Each structure stands twice: as C-alpha cells, then as structure tokens.
mmCIF file of C-alpha atoms and ligand atoms in Angstrom:
data_model
loop_
_atom_site.group_PDB
_atom_site.id
_atom_site.type_symbol
_atom_site.label_atom_id
_atom_site.label_comp_id
_atom_site.label_asym_id
_atom_site.label_seq_id
_atom_site.Cartn_x
_atom_site.Cartn_y
_atom_site.Cartn_z
ATOM 1 C CA MET A 24 85.977 139.015 122.762
ATOM 2 C CA LYS A 25 88.272 136.106 123.425
ATOM 3 C CA GLY A 26 91.443 138.044 122.687
ATOM 4 C CA PRO A 27 94.649 135.990 122.853
ATOM 5 C CA ALA A 28 92.816 132.681 122.604
ATOM 6 C CA ARG A 29 92.431 133.394 118.887
ATOM 7 C CA ASP A 30 96.197 133.024 118.490
ATOM 8 C CA VAL A 31 95.831 129.282 118.814
ATOM 9 C CA LYS A 32 94.403 129.340 115.309
ATOM 10 C CA SER A 33 97.625 130.574 113.746
ATOM 11 C CA PRO A 34 99.728 127.953 111.923
ATOM 12 C CA ILE A 35 102.653 128.524 114.248
ATOM 13 C CA ARG A 36 100.577 127.855 117.329
ATOM 14 C CA TYR A 37 99.161 124.689 115.812
ATOM 15 C CA SER A 38 102.607 123.320 115.104
ATOM 16 C CA ARG A 39 103.548 123.784 118.743
ATOM 17 C CA LEU A 40 100.659 121.712 120.008
ATOM 18 C CA ASN A 41 101.192 118.031 120.720
ATOM 19 C CA ASP A 42 99.169 115.331 118.994
ATOM 20 C CA GLU A 43 96.690 114.958 121.822
ATOM 21 C CA ALA A 44 95.920 118.663 121.955
ATOM 22 C CA LEU A 45 95.487 118.736 118.185
ATOM 23 C CA LEU A 46 93.203 115.719 118.379
ATOM 24 C CA THR A 47 91.036 117.411 120.964
ATOM 25 C CA LEU A 48 90.710 120.481 118.760
ATOM 26 C CA ALA A 49 90.131 118.390 115.646
ATOM 27 C CA ARG A 50 87.338 116.491 117.346
ATOM 28 C CA GLU A 51 85.673 119.802 118.070
ATOM 29 C CA GLY A 52 85.681 120.446 114.351
ATOM 30 C CA ASP A 53 88.848 122.530 114.117
ATOM 31 C CA GLU A 54 90.047 121.988 110.552
ATOM 32 C CA GLY A 55 93.397 123.639 111.182
ATOM 33 C CA ALA A 56 94.197 121.124 113.918
ATOM 34 C CA TYR A 57 93.311 118.232 111.620
ATOM 35 C CA GLU A 58 95.438 119.681 108.819
ATOM 36 C CA THR A 59 98.343 120.057 111.206
ATOM 37 C CA LEU A 60 98.094 116.375 112.139
ATOM 38 C CA VAL A 61 97.995 115.434 108.467
ATOM 39 C CA ARG A 62 101.077 117.514 107.734
ATOM 40 C CA ARG A 63 102.874 116.139 110.744
ATOM 41 C CA TYR A 64 102.341 112.511 109.731
ATOM 42 C CA GLN A 65 101.973 112.536 105.979
ATOM 43 C CA HIS A 66 105.562 111.487 105.303
ATOM 44 C CA GLU A 67 105.475 108.654 107.805
ATOM 45 C CA VAL A 68 102.118 107.432 106.577
ATOM 46 C CA TYR A 69 103.277 107.596 102.976
ATOM 47 C CA THR A 70 106.505 105.756 103.773
ATOM 48 C CA SER A 71 104.614 103.027 105.627
ATOM 49 C CA ALA A 72 102.152 102.753 102.757
ATOM 50 C CA PHE A 73 105.008 102.597 100.266
ATOM 51 C CA PHE A 74 106.565 99.647 102.073
ATOM 52 C CA MET A 75 103.223 97.930 102.225
ATOM 53 C CA MET A 76 101.927 98.653 98.746
ATOM 54 C CA GLY A 77 105.266 98.545 96.945
ATOM 55 C CA ASN A 78 104.698 101.401 94.517
ATOM 56 C CA PRO A 79 104.129 105.165 94.699
ATOM 57 C CA ALA A 80 100.701 105.341 93.082
ATOM 58 C CA ASP A 81 99.137 102.817 95.434
ATOM 59 C CA ALA A 82 101.011 104.320 98.384
ATOM 60 C CA HIS A 83 99.597 107.729 97.524
ATOM 61 C CA ASP A 84 96.044 106.403 97.284
ATOM 62 C CA ALA A 85 96.395 104.468 100.523
ATOM 63 C CA SER A 86 97.772 107.533 102.335
ATOM 64 C CA GLN A 87 94.810 109.605 101.245
ATOM 65 C CA GLU A 88 92.495 106.868 102.403
ATOM 66 C CA VAL A 89 94.229 106.839 105.788
ATOM 67 C CA PHE A 90 93.693 110.551 106.311
ATOM 68 C CA ILE A 91 90.078 110.315 105.216
ATOM 69 C CA LYS A 92 89.583 107.507 107.712
ATOM 70 C CA LEU A 93 91.361 109.555 110.328
ATOM 71 C CA TYR A 94 88.969 112.433 109.746
ATOM 72 C CA PHE A 95 85.944 110.251 110.279
ATOM 73 C CA SER A 96 87.356 108.323 113.195
ATOM 74 C CA LEU A 97 88.778 111.155 115.254
ATOM 75 C CA GLY A 98 86.297 110.235 117.969
ATOM 76 C CA LYS A 99 87.373 106.587 117.972
ATOM 77 C CA PHE A 100 90.931 107.099 119.142
ATOM 78 C CA ALA A 101 90.738 105.847 122.709
ATOM 79 C CA GLY A 102 94.168 106.906 123.871
ATOM 80 C CA ARG A 103 95.242 103.388 124.848
ATOM 81 C CA SER A 104 98.349 103.819 122.702
ATOM 82 C CA SER A 105 100.040 106.922 121.408
ATOM 83 C CA PHE A 106 98.350 108.649 118.510
ATOM 84 C CA SER A 107 101.256 107.786 116.212
ATOM 85 C CA THR A 108 101.055 104.069 117.051
ATOM 86 C CA TRP A 109 97.328 104.138 116.425
ATOM 87 C CA LEU A 110 97.855 105.929 113.122
ATOM 88 C CA TYR A 111 100.427 103.345 111.929
ATOM 89 C CA ARG A 112 98.013 100.579 112.725
ATOM 90 C CA LEU A 113 95.345 102.454 110.787
ATOM 91 C CA THR A 114 97.770 102.794 107.885
ATOM 92 C CA ILE A 115 98.678 99.126 107.852
ATOM 93 C CA ASN A 116 95.056 98.026 108.122
ATOM 94 C CA THR A 117 94.114 100.373 105.318
ATOM 95 C CA CYS A 118 96.841 98.946 103.095
ATOM 96 C CA ILE A 119 95.885 95.375 103.907
ATOM 97 C CA ASP A 120 92.222 96.112 103.184
ATOM 98 C CA GLU A 121 93.202 97.687 99.917
ATOM 99 C CA LEU A 122 95.412 94.778 98.887
ATOM 100 C CA ARG A 123 92.793 92.280 99.922
ATOM 101 C CA SER A 124 89.981 94.054 98.133
ATOM 102 C CA ARG A 125 91.978 93.946 94.955
ATOM 103 C CA LYS A 126 92.745 90.280 95.554
ATOM 104 C CA ARG A 127 96.294 91.120 94.733
ATOM 105 C CA TYR A 128 98.015 89.919 97.795
ATOM 106 C CA ARG A 129 98.809 86.410 96.682
ATOM 107 C CA ASN A 130 99.303 86.867 93.001
ATOM 108 C CA ARG A 131 100.442 90.299 92.073
ATOM 109 C CA ASN A 132 103.847 90.680 90.550
ATOM 110 C CA VAL A 133 105.275 93.979 91.585
ATOM 111 C CA ASP A 134 106.886 95.609 88.635
ATOM 112 C CA LEU A 135 108.986 98.418 89.920
ATOM 113 C CA GLU A 136 111.063 100.885 88.045
ATOM 114 C CA GLY A 137 113.475 103.472 89.282
ATOM 115 C CA GLU A 138 110.729 106.063 89.611
ATOM 116 C CA SER A 139 109.327 104.189 92.601
ATOM 117 C CA TYR A 140 112.486 104.582 94.538
ATOM 118 C CA GLN A 141 112.826 108.194 93.478
ATOM 119 C CA ALA A 142 109.340 108.902 94.722
ATOM 120 C CA LEU A 143 110.147 107.398 98.089
ATOM 121 C CA GLU A 144 113.431 109.219 98.203
ATOM 122 C CA ALA A 145 111.645 112.495 97.553
ATOM 123 C CA GLN A 146 109.397 111.779 100.525
ATOM 124 C CA ILE A 147 112.353 110.985 102.708
ATOM 125 C CA VAL A 148 114.223 114.080 101.641
ATOM 126 C CA GLY A 149 111.074 116.041 102.422
ATOM 127 C CA LYS A 150 110.965 114.471 105.844
ATOM 128 C CA LYS A 151 114.615 115.110 106.498
ATOM 129 C CA GLY A 152 113.937 118.808 106.225
ATOM 130 C CA ASP A 153 111.588 118.537 109.184
ATOM 131 C CA LEU A 154 113.913 116.596 111.425
ATOM 132 C CA PRO A 155 116.889 117.351 113.593
ATOM 133 C CA GLU A 156 120.142 116.213 112.020
ATOM 134 C CA GLU A 157 120.714 113.225 114.273
ATOM 135 C CA GLU A 158 117.413 111.651 113.328
ATOM 136 C CA CYS A 159 118.279 111.611 109.659
ATOM 137 C CA LEU A 160 119.363 108.397 108.083
ATOM 138 C CA ASN A 161 121.944 108.915 105.440
ATOM 139 C CA SER A 162 123.800 105.656 105.308
ATOM 140 C CA GLU A 163 123.931 104.132 101.889
ATOM 141 C CA ILE A 164 123.022 100.699 103.173
ATOM 142 C CA LYS A 165 119.674 101.883 104.476
ATOM 143 C CA GLU A 166 118.837 103.500 101.181
ATOM 144 C CA ILE A 167 119.753 100.300 99.392
ATOM 145 C CA LEU A 168 117.642 98.322 101.836
ATOM 146 C CA ILE A 169 114.607 100.466 101.195
ATOM 147 C CA ARG A 170 115.114 100.281 97.470
ATOM 148 C CA GLU A 171 115.327 96.511 97.568
ATOM 149 C CA VAL A 172 112.538 95.930 100.086
ATOM 150 C CA VAL A 173 109.964 97.417 97.752
ATOM 151 C CA ARG A 174 111.122 95.142 94.968
ATOM 152 C CA LEU A 175 110.167 92.042 96.892
ATOM 153 C CA HIS A 176 107.078 90.228 95.747
ATOM 154 C CA ASP A 177 103.970 91.104 97.764
ATOM 155 C CA ARG A 178 103.765 87.747 99.487
ATOM 156 C CA HIS A 179 107.288 88.175 100.774
ATOM 157 C CA ARG A 180 107.393 91.923 101.308
ATOM 158 C CA ILE A 181 104.186 92.425 103.229
ATOM 159 C CA PRO A 182 104.678 89.920 106.056
ATOM 160 C CA PHE A 183 108.363 90.825 106.129
ATOM 161 C CA VAL A 184 107.672 94.554 106.516
ATOM 162 C CA LEU A 185 105.108 93.867 109.220
ATOM 163 C CA ARG A 186 107.618 91.747 111.112
ATOM 164 C CA ASP A 187 110.996 93.355 110.529
ATOM 165 C CA VAL A 188 110.046 96.986 110.051
ATOM 166 C CA TYR A 189 106.971 97.276 112.279
ATOM 167 C CA GLY A 190 107.667 94.561 114.799
ATOM 168 C CA TYR A 191 104.380 92.672 114.726
ATOM 169 C CA SER A 192 104.550 89.104 116.019
ATOM 170 C CA TYR A 193 104.237 86.190 113.599
ATOM 171 C CA GLN A 194 100.869 85.381 115.119
ATOM 172 C CA GLU A 195 99.585 88.930 114.696
ATOM 173 C CA ILE A 196 100.740 88.934 111.085
ATOM 174 C CA ALA A 197 98.994 85.625 110.419
ATOM 175 C CA GLU A 198 95.803 87.189 111.772
ATOM 176 C CA ILE A 199 96.196 90.449 109.853
ATOM 177 C CA LEU A 200 96.869 88.634 106.582
ATOM 178 C CA ARG A 201 94.551 85.697 107.322
ATOM 179 C CA LEU A 202 97.264 83.261 106.352
ATOM 180 C CA PRO A 203 98.538 80.159 108.157
ATOM 181 C CA LEU A 204 101.314 80.863 110.631
ATOM 182 C CA GLY A 205 103.681 78.512 108.804
ATOM 183 C CA THR A 206 103.162 80.334 105.518
ATOM 184 C CA VAL A 207 103.786 83.674 107.161
ATOM 185 C CA LYS A 208 107.036 82.469 108.712
ATOM 186 C CA SER A 209 108.252 80.854 105.503
ATOM 187 C CA ASN A 210 107.576 83.993 103.534
ATOM 188 C CA ILE A 211 109.353 86.179 106.073
ATOM 189 C CA PHE A 212 112.355 83.873 106.234
ATOM 190 C CA ARG A 213 112.506 83.754 102.449
ATOM 191 C CA ALA A 214 112.227 87.546 102.252
ATOM 192 C CA ARG A 215 115.178 87.953 104.604
ATOM 193 C CA ARG A 216 117.414 85.784 102.455
ATOM 194 C CA LEU A 217 116.196 87.394 99.248
ATOM 195 C CA LEU A 218 116.853 90.819 100.639
ATOM 196 C CA ARG A 219 120.322 89.813 101.721
ATOM 197 C CA ASP A 220 121.119 88.530 98.246
ATOM 198 C CA MET A 221 119.604 91.571 96.543
ATOM 199 C CA VAL A 222 121.596 93.919 98.752
ATOM 200 C CA PHE A 223 124.905 92.095 98.627
ATOM 201 C CA LYS A 224 124.866 90.463 95.259
ATOM 202 C CA GLY A 225 123.145 93.276 93.471
ATOM 203 C CA ARG A 226 120.448 91.066 92.037
ATOM 204 C CA GLY A 227 117.771 93.368 90.756
ATOM 205 C CA GLU A 228 114.897 91.008 91.342
ATOM 206 C CA GLU A 229 113.710 88.066 93.272
ATOM 207 C CA ARG A 230 115.441 85.001 92.049
ATOM 208 C CA ASN A 231 114.573 81.347 91.937
ATOM 209 C CA ARG A 232 110.921 82.016 92.331
ATOM 210 C CA ASP A 233 110.029 78.579 91.061
ATOM 211 C CA GLU A 234 112.400 76.988 93.496
ATOM 212 C CA ASP A 235 110.685 78.936 96.311
ATOM 213 C CA ASN A 236 107.320 77.715 95.250
ATOM 214 C CA ILE A 237 108.492 74.154 95.304
ATOM 215 C CA LEU A 238 110.145 74.502 98.669
ATOM 216 C CA PHE A 239 107.546 76.499 100.518
ATOM 217 C CA PHE A 240 104.235 76.534 98.757
ATOM 218 C CA SER A 241 103.546 73.012 97.680
ATOM 219 C CA MET B 21 132.878 76.098 96.919
ATOM 220 C CA ARG B 22 129.126 76.128 97.384
ATOM 221 C CA THR B 23 127.503 72.735 97.422
ATOM 222 C CA THR B 24 123.911 71.572 97.440
ATOM 223 C CA TYR B 25 124.311 71.150 101.152
ATOM 224 C CA CYS B 26 125.336 74.831 101.368
ATOM 225 C CA SER B 27 122.106 75.936 99.744
ATOM 226 C CA LEU B 28 120.172 73.708 102.120
ATOM 227 C CA VAL B 29 121.983 75.236 105.073
ATOM 228 C CA ASP B 30 121.230 78.681 103.669
ATOM 229 C CA GLN B 31 117.528 77.964 103.679
ATOM 230 C CA TYR B 32 117.724 77.197 107.369
ATOM 231 C CA LEU B 33 119.744 80.276 108.316
ATOM 232 C CA PRO B 34 116.779 82.532 109.183
ATOM 233 C CA LYS B 35 115.350 79.816 111.429
ATOM 234 C CA TYR B 36 118.768 79.171 112.887
ATOM 235 C CA LEU B 37 119.091 82.880 113.659
ATOM 236 C CA GLU B 38 115.869 82.726 115.641
ATOM 237 C CA ASP B 39 116.839 79.484 117.314
ATOM 238 C CA ASP B 40 113.814 77.894 115.652
ATOM 239 C CA VAL B 41 115.508 74.618 114.676
ATOM 240 C CA SER B 42 115.911 71.293 116.396
ATOM 241 C CA SER B 43 119.053 70.832 118.472
ATOM 242 C CA VAL B 44 120.372 68.275 115.998
ATOM 243 C CA ARG B 45 119.878 70.617 113.052
ATOM 244 C CA LYS B 46 121.402 73.422 115.068
ATOM 245 C CA GLU B 47 124.580 71.421 115.614
ATOM 246 C CA GLN B 48 124.743 70.465 111.949
ATOM 247 C CA ILE B 49 124.444 74.092 110.876
ATOM 248 C CA LYS B 50 126.905 75.297 113.471
ATOM 249 C CA GLU B 51 129.426 72.740 112.357
ATOM 250 C CA HIS B 52 128.987 73.634 108.701
ATOM 251 C CA LEU B 53 129.322 77.363 109.397
ATOM 252 C CA SER B 54 132.585 76.750 111.209
ATOM 253 C CA SER B 55 134.046 74.940 108.227
ATOM 254 C CA CYS B 56 132.477 76.776 105.258
ATOM 255 C CA PRO B 57 133.553 80.401 104.672
ATOM 256 C CA ASP B 58 130.863 80.915 102.001
ATOM 257 C CA CYS B 59 128.028 80.035 104.328
ATOM 258 C CA ARG B 60 129.640 81.914 107.180
ATOM 259 C CA GLY B 61 129.658 84.978 104.931
ATOM 260 C CA ASP B 62 126.010 84.457 104.012
ATOM 261 C CA TYR B 63 125.163 84.134 107.680
ATOM 262 C CA LYS B 64 126.981 87.364 108.564
ATOM 263 C CA ARG B 65 125.370 89.240 105.704
ATOM 264 C CA LEU B 66 121.945 88.048 106.779
ATOM 265 C CA LYS B 67 122.550 89.301 110.297
ATOM 266 C CA PHE B 68 123.856 92.557 108.908
ATOM 267 C CA VAL B 69 120.748 93.183 106.817
ATOM 268 C CA LEU B 70 118.436 92.358 109.706
ATOM 269 C CA SER B 71 120.307 94.598 112.115
ATOM 270 C CA HIS B 72 119.973 97.526 109.732
ATOM 271 C CA LEU B 73 116.277 96.962 109.210
ATOM 272 C CA SER B 74 115.510 98.008 112.739
ATOM 273 C CA GLN B 75 116.977 101.368 111.773
ATOM 274 C CA VAL B 76 114.851 101.577 108.670
ATOM 275 C CA GLU B 77 111.977 101.623 111.124
ATOM 276 C CA GLU B 78 113.147 105.027 112.282
ATOM 277 C CA TYR B 79 111.860 106.382 109.018
ATOM 278 C CA CYS B 80 108.467 105.173 109.970
ATOM 279 C CA SER B 81 108.045 105.840 113.656
HETATM 280 ZN ZN1 ZN C 318 128.537 76.096 102.918
#
C-alpha cells in the first residue's frame, strides 16, 4: 500500500506540480500528467497557432498536431530551455510544416471574417480566467493589434509574427521559412507599415498589394 | 500634404527605426521628419504599434 502517494493522481495535485515534474510523470506513462500539461498550455499553443496560421480552423488543427507531437516526443525534451520555450518552438515548427506541406505559404490569400477574431477572443477570455488580474491584457489597442495581425497576408504575417511577437532573429526566420534574408526583412518591414495603417487608418485589409509586389518582389 | 517623396520616406521608416540605412539616407529621412508633420505622425504611429507588439507576446509566453 502506497498510501498518500496516490494523492498525486488527483487533479488538484497535478495542477500544483511544475512542468518538469509533470513531464517526468508523463514520460513514465502517466496520462493525467500529460493531460495537465495540455490543459496548462492549450490556450498559449492555440494563440500561437492562430497568429501563425491566420484562421481558427487551421489553428485548431495545428494545436492538436502539437499535442500529438508532444505526446510522442516527451522523451526528446532535453531540458536545455524551459519546457514552455521548447513547446512554442514545437508549435511554430508544426505550423511552418503545415503551411509548407500545403504549399500555401507564398500564395494563399487569407480571407478572414469576424468569426476568426471572435474565436481568438474566446480563447483569450478563457485564458484570462486562469490568470492573475495583472497578467491580463485588456487594452483596446492590443485587441485591435491582434485582430489586424491575423488579417495580414501569410507572407507578411508569418515572418512578422516570428520576429515581432516571438523575437526570432531575421537570420533564424530566413532559415525557418527557407527564404532569402532580404525577402524576410522586406516582408517584415512591409508588415509593420501595413499593420500601422490598418490599426490607425482602419483599413480592413492589406492595401496596395500590387505596389508591394513591384517594390519588393520583382 | 503627402508627396511622392513622403511615401518613399515611409517605405524606409522601418529600416530607419532599426538604423539599417546608410548615413546619407538617415540624414535625408531625419530632415524630412523634422519638416513634415504627416511623416512624423506616421513614424510615431509605427513606433507605437511596435512597442505594443512586445506586449502582445505576453499572451503567448
Ligand atoms: Zn512627408
């Protein structure tokens, strides 16, 4: 009889464990520990995937893929970075793989309706419930930013999100996306101006796309 | 009033922000910003958006 040790299996005990402890348990085949990690990070993973993929359906699929990959690569996490950092990288790589496999990265026109933003908002509201007050973002400008970021065309949004939201270097982004450094920079710089104009001038879509192509892609 | 030169300057603003322009270009842009309220506004708004993006990251980390 192990007695009190069994208590660790209760949901409350799981939620008190840190990521590393949960990982250790999950590696030993403890499903509850794995589920706790999924619950702990599902909002963040979904939000990251939403920025990357640009729409809720693809973000949902990518998130599921991330947690499947997590399940099968529990043993691969080497502890060189924090678990959360490793998981974000896994999320971004999963999204990139997905976009690349669909050959959509260069050409896809993202057609977003209000429901996309609402879906993201629902995730964020869900996350807010789990966070202390001071960590919540409630400023209107940030909500507008998020709404507009996902309206950017893939070729602008993806490198831009990697740089300005996740902080990857231009060089890293060029490697992740397998694009020339100059193209990556141009697209990020263009995205910044587009975003500014969408936020401040209330333009609902990317403008002057033909002009962009002439200036940066020919 | 925005001119063609204004829109050219605007295209260089993200590079200018990162100090990724030649010193000559930098002076040209600086001079234009000091004399053109429209472009100065665009420049400020660009900085504003970028400064708030780092906080968007808090959603995700
Ligand atoms: Zn001007």
